[in-house]
Amino acid sequence: MDALGYRKKIGIVMPSTNTSVQPESDDLRVPGVTNHVARIAIQERPLSSEQAFMEHVASMKAGIGEAIDRVMTCGPDHLIMGVALEAFWGGVKQAESLIRELEERSGVGVSMGSNAMSAALTAFGAKRIGVLTPHQPRGDAMVRLYFEEAGFEVINLKGLKCQSPRLIAHTTAAEIRAGLREVDGENIDALVQVGTNLAGGAVCAEAERWLEKPVLSINVVSYWHALRAVGIEDRKPGFGRILEEF
């Protein structure tokens, strides 16, 4: 039995430029559960052109398998795929196909932002959503496509158009708060923040108090989904209703 991960070990795959998934996931650990990361090597580059954006997407997809192979050498019980774009790309069928592919390669269950967020929205009974992303328009279109195919109505969506992978993490709490207010509305059941390098966990938990509705951050929801998938039912206060109520 692992001395520290004596309940479960969670493997997390993320882009090399990402500085938010690891610390946010570590904040969510519960006793006896440990996190173990592997990084997909990608370039830090401007994403202002369509070509650069698509090359960025391709490089992430190409590196996922090797990153999984590396992290699996420590024997995790479950994987979190901390790459938001790939999780939503191509809609529901492609996302489900990717999950099957990653589960076959790793031999364990996989939580992605897409299937985790769908499960969280379903838990709250939310149908009409507002979505905040760090993406360029092509990425926003993929996020919208996934949620609409999954049965949700995307009322509002705002992409922050962050200029590079690393700079996503430079988005301030004030900017995230402003974005959440912009995509909110009286006819919206829940707000969704995607983009795993967008450090929205604390801001979204805070926003639930003043918006009086679920505000779901992708890294928090992915970790919640992973814990529940391996039978860890601990409630974790302070990080949003999803970890406190479900």
mmCIF file of C-alpha atoms in Angstrom:
data_model
loop_
_atom_site.group_PDB
_atom_site.id
_atom_site.type_symbol
_atom_site.label_atom_id
_atom_site.label_comp_id
_atom_site.label_asym_id
_atom_site.label_seq_id
_atom_site.Cartn_x
_atom_site.Cartn_y
_atom_site.Cartn_z
ATOM 1 C CA MET A 1 0.000 0.000 0.000
ATOM 2 C CA ASP A 2 1.299 3.448 -0.910
ATOM 3 C CA ALA A 3 2.369 5.288 2.251
ATOM 4 C CA LEU A 4 0.789 8.606 1.236
ATOM 5 C CA GLY A 5 -1.732 7.581 -1.405
ATOM 6 C CA TYR A 6 -3.148 4.809 0.743
ATOM 7 C CA ARG A 7 -6.683 5.433 -0.485
ATOM 8 C CA LYS A 8 -6.132 6.356 -4.127
ATOM 9 C CA LYS A 9 -3.575 7.877 -6.493
ATOM 10 C CA ILE A 10 -4.740 10.307 -9.177
ATOM 11 C CA GLY A 11 -2.678 10.808 -12.334
ATOM 12 C CA ILE A 12 -3.012 14.160 -14.089
ATOM 13 C CA VAL A 13 -1.916 14.911 -17.653
ATOM 14 C CA MET A 14 -1.520 18.576 -18.615
ATOM 15 C CA PRO A 15 0.293 20.837 -21.089
ATOM 16 C CA SER A 16 3.828 21.860 -20.132
ATOM 17 C CA THR A 17 2.805 25.527 -20.190
ATOM 18 C CA ASN A 18 -0.020 25.010 -17.703
ATOM 19 C CA THR A 19 0.586 26.436 -14.231
ATOM 20 C CA SER A 20 -2.965 26.185 -12.852
ATOM 21 C CA VAL A 21 -4.070 22.528 -12.982
ATOM 22 C CA GLN A 22 -1.410 21.248 -10.594
ATOM 23 C CA PRO A 23 -1.820 23.791 -7.758
ATOM 24 C CA GLU A 24 -5.608 23.849 -8.010
ATOM 25 C CA SER A 25 -5.749 20.042 -7.943
ATOM 26 C CA ASP A 26 -3.374 19.880 -4.988
ATOM 27 C CA ASP A 27 -5.658 22.243 -3.072
ATOM 28 C CA LEU A 28 -8.484 19.729 -3.569
ATOM 29 C CA ARG A 29 -6.717 16.664 -2.191
ATOM 30 C CA VAL A 30 -8.306 14.790 0.675
ATOM 31 C CA PRO A 31 -6.474 12.592 3.208
ATOM 32 C CA GLY A 32 -4.971 9.481 1.649
ATOM 33 C CA VAL A 33 -5.294 10.699 -1.948
ATOM 34 C CA THR A 34 -2.207 11.868 -3.852
ATOM 35 C CA ASN A 35 -1.742 13.570 -7.221
ATOM 36 C CA HIS A 36 0.901 12.662 -9.794
ATOM 37 C CA VAL A 37 1.460 14.753 -12.909
ATOM 38 C CA ALA A 38 2.859 14.293 -16.397
ATOM 39 C CA ARG A 39 3.286 17.127 -18.861
ATOM 40 C CA ILE A 40 2.746 17.284 -22.606
ATOM 41 C CA ALA A 41 5.596 19.260 -24.182
ATOM 42 C CA ILE A 42 4.159 22.184 -26.152
ATOM 43 C CA GLN A 43 5.549 25.516 -27.293
ATOM 44 C CA GLU A 44 4.753 28.836 -25.694
ATOM 45 C CA ARG A 45 3.668 30.850 -28.723
ATOM 46 C CA PRO A 46 1.171 33.489 -29.807
ATOM 47 C CA LEU A 47 -2.244 32.049 -30.706
ATOM 48 C CA SER A 48 -3.532 35.048 -32.615
ATOM 49 C CA SER A 49 -3.719 33.301 -36.002
ATOM 50 C CA GLU A 50 -5.876 30.335 -37.021
ATOM 51 C CA GLN A 51 -2.779 28.410 -38.153
ATOM 52 C CA ALA A 52 -0.965 28.908 -34.845
ATOM 53 C CA PHE A 53 -4.048 27.879 -32.898
ATOM 54 C CA MET A 54 -4.533 24.676 -34.907
ATOM 55 C CA GLU A 55 -0.822 23.791 -34.597
ATOM 56 C CA HIS A 56 -1.168 24.267 -30.844
ATOM 57 C CA VAL A 57 -4.154 21.896 -30.754
ATOM 58 C CA ALA A 58 -2.302 19.311 -32.857
ATOM 59 C CA SER A 59 0.798 19.378 -30.648
ATOM 60 C CA MET A 60 -1.272 18.771 -27.527
ATOM 61 C CA LYS A 61 -3.118 15.872 -29.103
ATOM 62 C CA ALA A 62 0.125 14.305 -30.311
ATOM 63 C CA GLY A 63 1.671 14.347 -26.839
ATOM 64 C CA ILE A 64 -1.181 12.996 -24.721
ATOM 65 C CA GLY A 65 -0.350 9.315 -25.215
ATOM 66 C CA GLU A 66 3.292 9.585 -24.166
ATOM 67 C CA ALA A 67 2.368 11.672 -21.132
ATOM 68 C CA ILE A 68 -0.126 8.999 -20.082
ATOM 69 C CA ASP A 69 2.516 6.306 -20.481
ATOM 70 C CA ARG A 70 4.879 8.232 -18.210
ATOM 71 C CA VAL A 71 2.402 8.904 -15.423
ATOM 72 C CA MET A 72 1.089 5.326 -15.479
ATOM 73 C CA THR A 73 4.490 4.074 -14.293
ATOM 74 C CA CYS A 74 3.557 5.297 -10.785
ATOM 75 C CA GLY A 75 0.395 3.196 -10.799
ATOM 76 C CA PRO A 76 -2.427 5.745 -10.490
ATOM 77 C CA ASP A 77 -5.965 4.489 -9.950
ATOM 78 C CA HIS A 78 -7.571 7.113 -12.193
ATOM 79 C CA LEU A 79 -6.542 9.797 -14.691
ATOM 80 C CA ILE A 80 -7.546 13.415 -15.136
ATOM 81 C CA MET A 81 -6.932 14.693 -18.650
ATOM 82 C CA GLY A 82 -6.192 18.328 -17.906
ATOM 83 C CA VAL A 83 -6.360 19.568 -21.504
ATOM 84 C CA ALA A 84 -9.602 21.456 -22.022
ATOM 85 C CA LEU A 85 -9.508 21.912 -25.791
ATOM 86 C CA GLU A 86 -9.104 18.211 -26.558
ATOM 87 C CA ALA A 87 -11.821 17.356 -24.055
ATOM 88 C CA PHE A 88 -14.437 19.317 -26.021
ATOM 89 C CA TRP A 89 -13.077 19.106 -29.564
ATOM 90 C CA GLY A 90 -15.412 17.637 -32.161
ATOM 91 C CA GLY A 91 -18.480 17.345 -29.959
ATOM 92 C CA VAL A 92 -19.866 14.565 -27.792
ATOM 93 C CA LYS A 93 -19.058 11.568 -29.989
ATOM 94 C CA GLN A 94 -15.441 12.589 -30.478
ATOM 95 C CA ALA A 95 -15.052 13.295 -26.762
ATOM 96 C CA GLU A 96 -16.483 9.876 -25.903
ATOM 97 C CA SER A 97 -14.145 8.281 -28.439
ATOM 98 C CA LEU A 98 -11.171 10.059 -26.863
ATOM 99 C CA ILE A 99 -12.151 8.847 -23.397
ATOM 100 C CA ARG A 100 -12.322 5.254 -24.658
ATOM 101 C CA GLU A 101 -8.943 5.638 -26.354
ATOM 102 C CA LEU A 102 -7.295 7.025 -23.223
ATOM 103 C CA GLU A 103 -8.892 4.397 -20.984
ATOM 104 C CA GLU A 104 -7.685 1.623 -23.272
ATOM 105 C CA ARG A 105 -4.170 3.049 -23.260
ATOM 106 C CA SER A 106 -4.015 3.607 -19.500
ATOM 107 C CA GLY A 107 -6.146 0.754 -18.204
ATOM 108 C CA VAL A 108 -7.914 3.070 -15.734
ATOM 109 C CA GLY A 109 -10.886 5.433 -15.809
ATOM 110 C CA VAL A 110 -10.469 8.930 -17.240
ATOM 111 C CA SER A 111 -12.058 12.220 -16.204
ATOM 112 C CA MET A 112 -12.023 15.065 -18.737
ATOM 113 C CA GLY A 113 -13.436 18.541 -18.483
ATOM 114 C CA SER A 114 -16.230 17.607 -20.857
ATOM 115 C CA ASN A 115 -17.642 14.480 -19.228
ATOM 116 C CA ALA A 116 -16.989 15.883 -15.752
ATOM 117 C CA MET A 117 -18.762 19.159 -16.485
ATOM 118 C CA SER A 118 -21.735 17.348 -18.013
ATOM 119 C CA ALA A 119 -22.006 15.205 -14.879
ATOM 120 C CA ALA A 120 -21.819 18.248 -12.602
ATOM 121 C CA LEU A 121 -24.446 20.193 -14.549
ATOM 122 C CA THR A 122 -26.704 17.146 -14.499
ATOM 123 C CA ALA A 123 -26.234 16.811 -10.731
ATOM 124 C CA PHE A 124 -27.540 20.364 -10.320
ATOM 125 C CA GLY A 125 -30.328 19.854 -12.848
ATOM 126 C CA ALA A 126 -28.974 22.769 -14.899
ATOM 127 C CA LYS A 127 -29.920 23.093 -18.565
ATOM 128 C CA ARG A 128 -29.386 26.753 -19.520
ATOM 129 C CA ILE A 129 -25.771 27.801 -19.084
ATOM 130 C CA GLY A 130 -23.387 30.709 -19.470
ATOM 131 C CA VAL A 131 -19.825 29.773 -20.414
ATOM 132 C CA LEU A 132 -16.515 31.590 -19.883
ATOM 133 C CA THR A 133 -13.417 30.411 -21.765
ATOM 134 C CA PRO A 134 -9.863 31.679 -22.358
ATOM 135 C CA HIS A 135 -10.046 30.567 -25.990
ATOM 136 C CA GLN A 136 -9.961 32.033 -29.456
ATOM 137 C CA PRO A 137 -13.191 31.794 -31.537
ATOM 138 C CA ARG A 138 -12.377 28.332 -32.964
ATOM 139 C CA GLY A 139 -11.998 26.919 -29.465
ATOM 140 C CA ASP A 140 -15.180 28.641 -28.331
ATOM 141 C CA ALA A 141 -17.061 27.004 -31.206
ATOM 142 C CA MET A 142 -15.903 23.564 -30.052
ATOM 143 C CA VAL A 143 -16.969 24.229 -26.465
ATOM 144 C CA ARG A 144 -20.390 25.419 -27.622
ATOM 145 C CA LEU A 145 -20.772 22.404 -29.925
ATOM 146 C CA TYR A 146 -20.035 19.944 -27.124
ATOM 147 C CA PHE A 147 -22.444 21.441 -24.626
ATOM 148 C CA GLU A 148 -25.248 21.771 -27.155
ATOM 149 C CA GLU A 149 -24.801 18.171 -28.318
ATOM 150 C CA ALA A 150 -24.776 17.093 -24.655
ATOM 151 C CA GLY A 151 -28.243 18.588 -24.222
ATOM 152 C CA PHE A 152 -27.469 21.969 -22.663
ATOM 153 C CA GLU A 153 -28.582 25.345 -23.976
ATOM 154 C CA VAL A 154 -25.672 27.781 -24.206
ATOM 155 C CA ILE A 155 -27.332 31.138 -23.577
ATOM 156 C CA ASN A 156 -24.138 33.205 -23.305
ATOM 157 C CA LEU A 157 -20.514 32.403 -24.125
ATOM 158 C CA LYS A 158 -17.504 34.681 -23.790
ATOM 159 C CA GLY A 159 -13.990 33.844 -24.944
ATOM 160 C CA LEU A 160 -11.232 35.917 -23.354
ATOM 161 C CA LYS A 161 -8.966 35.373 -26.396
ATOM 162 C CA CYS A 162 -5.844 34.888 -24.281
ATOM 163 C CA GLN A 163 -2.820 35.481 -26.470
ATOM 164 C CA SER A 164 -0.714 32.416 -25.626
ATOM 165 C CA PRO A 165 -0.949 29.163 -23.631
ATOM 166 C CA ARG A 166 1.133 30.491 -20.733
ATOM 167 C CA LEU A 167 -0.621 33.844 -20.617
ATOM 168 C CA ILE A 168 -3.958 32.166 -19.878
ATOM 169 C CA ALA A 169 -2.722 31.769 -16.299
ATOM 170 C CA HIS A 170 -2.062 35.526 -16.104
ATOM 171 C CA THR A 171 -5.793 36.255 -16.230
ATOM 172 C CA THR A 172 -6.642 38.027 -12.982
ATOM 173 C CA ALA A 173 -9.395 37.182 -10.543
ATOM 174 C CA ALA A 174 -11.012 40.523 -11.394
ATOM 175 C CA GLU A 175 -11.058 39.623 -15.096
ATOM 176 C CA ILE A 176 -12.622 36.242 -14.335
ATOM 177 C CA ARG A 177 -15.245 37.879 -12.101
ATOM 178 C CA ALA A 178 -16.103 40.357 -14.841
ATOM 179 C CA GLY A 179 -16.371 37.543 -17.376
ATOM 180 C CA LEU A 180 -18.687 35.541 -15.145
ATOM 181 C CA ARG A 181 -20.954 38.545 -14.639
ATOM 182 C CA GLU A 182 -21.033 39.076 -18.397
ATOM 183 C CA VAL A 183 -22.222 35.539 -19.175
ATOM 184 C CA ASP A 184 -24.742 35.446 -16.322
ATOM 185 C CA GLY A 185 -28.423 36.227 -16.690
ATOM 186 C CA GLU A 186 -31.770 35.695 -15.001
ATOM 187 C CA ASN A 187 -32.599 32.848 -17.404
ATOM 188 C CA ILE A 188 -29.359 30.955 -16.727
ATOM 189 C CA ASP A 189 -29.260 27.944 -14.397
ATOM 190 C CA ALA A 190 -25.484 27.652 -13.972
ATOM 191 C CA LEU A 191 -22.212 29.197 -15.095
ATOM 192 C CA VAL A 192 -19.318 27.183 -16.494
ATOM 193 C CA GLN A 193 -15.636 28.165 -16.613
ATOM 194 C CA VAL A 194 -13.480 26.102 -18.943
ATOM 195 C CA GLY A 195 -9.791 26.341 -19.818
ATOM 196 C CA THR A 196 -7.622 24.372 -17.425
ATOM 197 C CA ASN A 197 -4.947 27.086 -17.233
ATOM 198 C CA LEU A 198 -7.537 29.684 -16.246
ATOM 199 C CA ALA A 199 -7.240 29.756 -12.457
ATOM 200 C CA GLY A 200 -10.941 30.063 -11.712
ATOM 201 C CA GLY A 201 -11.466 27.667 -8.827
ATOM 202 C CA ALA A 202 -11.491 30.192 -5.992
ATOM 203 C CA VAL A 203 -13.288 32.871 -8.014
ATOM 204 C CA CYS A 204 -16.067 30.487 -9.061
ATOM 205 C CA ALA A 205 -16.583 29.283 -5.489
ATOM 206 C CA GLU A 206 -16.828 32.910 -4.365
ATOM 207 C CA ALA A 207 -19.190 33.783 -7.232
ATOM 208 C CA GLU A 208 -21.699 31.141 -6.149
ATOM 209 C CA ARG A 209 -22.397 33.205 -3.047
ATOM 210 C CA TRP A 210 -23.258 36.433 -4.854
ATOM 211 C CA LEU A 211 -24.814 34.964 -7.996
ATOM 212 C CA GLU A 212 -26.817 32.390 -6.000
ATOM 213 C CA LYS A 213 -26.390 29.634 -8.581
ATOM 214 C CA PRO A 214 -23.819 26.936 -9.395
ATOM 215 C CA VAL A 215 -20.596 28.341 -10.865
ATOM 216 C CA LEU A 216 -18.485 25.432 -12.050
ATOM 217 C CA SER A 217 -14.725 25.640 -12.590
ATOM 218 C CA ILE A 218 -13.227 22.993 -14.861
ATOM 219 C CA ASN A 219 -10.330 21.959 -12.605
ATOM 220 C CA VAL A 220 -12.534 21.647 -9.518
ATOM 221 C CA VAL A 221 -15.187 19.707 -11.411
ATOM 222 C CA SER A 222 -12.628 17.368 -13.012
ATOM 223 C CA TYR A 223 -11.145 16.564 -9.608
ATOM 224 C CA TRP A 224 -14.604 16.038 -8.096
ATOM 225 C CA HIS A 225 -15.436 13.662 -10.947
ATOM 226 C CA ALA A 226 -12.203 11.719 -10.423
ATOM 227 C CA LEU A 227 -12.755 11.361 -6.675
ATOM 228 C CA ARG A 228 -16.300 10.112 -7.091
ATOM 229 C CA ALA A 229 -15.241 7.737 -9.887
ATOM 230 C CA VAL A 230 -12.870 5.916 -7.529
ATOM 231 C CA GLY A 231 -15.315 5.815 -4.629
ATOM 232 C CA ILE A 232 -13.961 8.747 -2.593
ATOM 233 C CA GLU A 233 -17.060 10.500 -1.253
ATOM 234 C CA ASP A 234 -15.399 13.064 1.052
ATOM 235 C CA ARG A 235 -16.999 16.507 1.041
ATOM 236 C CA LYS A 236 -14.571 19.416 0.672
ATOM 237 C CA PRO A 237 -15.851 22.808 1.858
ATOM 238 C CA GLY A 238 -14.585 26.067 0.439
ATOM 239 C CA PHE A 239 -14.226 25.060 -3.210
ATOM 240 C CA GLY A 240 -17.785 25.309 -4.427
ATOM 241 C CA ARG A 241 -21.082 23.524 -4.027
ATOM 242 C CA ILE A 242 -20.166 20.585 -6.256
ATOM 243 C CA LEU A 243 -17.654 19.289 -3.682
ATOM 244 C CA GLU A 244 -19.916 20.140 -0.763
ATOM 245 C CA GLU A 245 -23.230 18.701 -1.961
ATOM 246 C CA PHE A 246 -22.483 15.844 -4.394
#
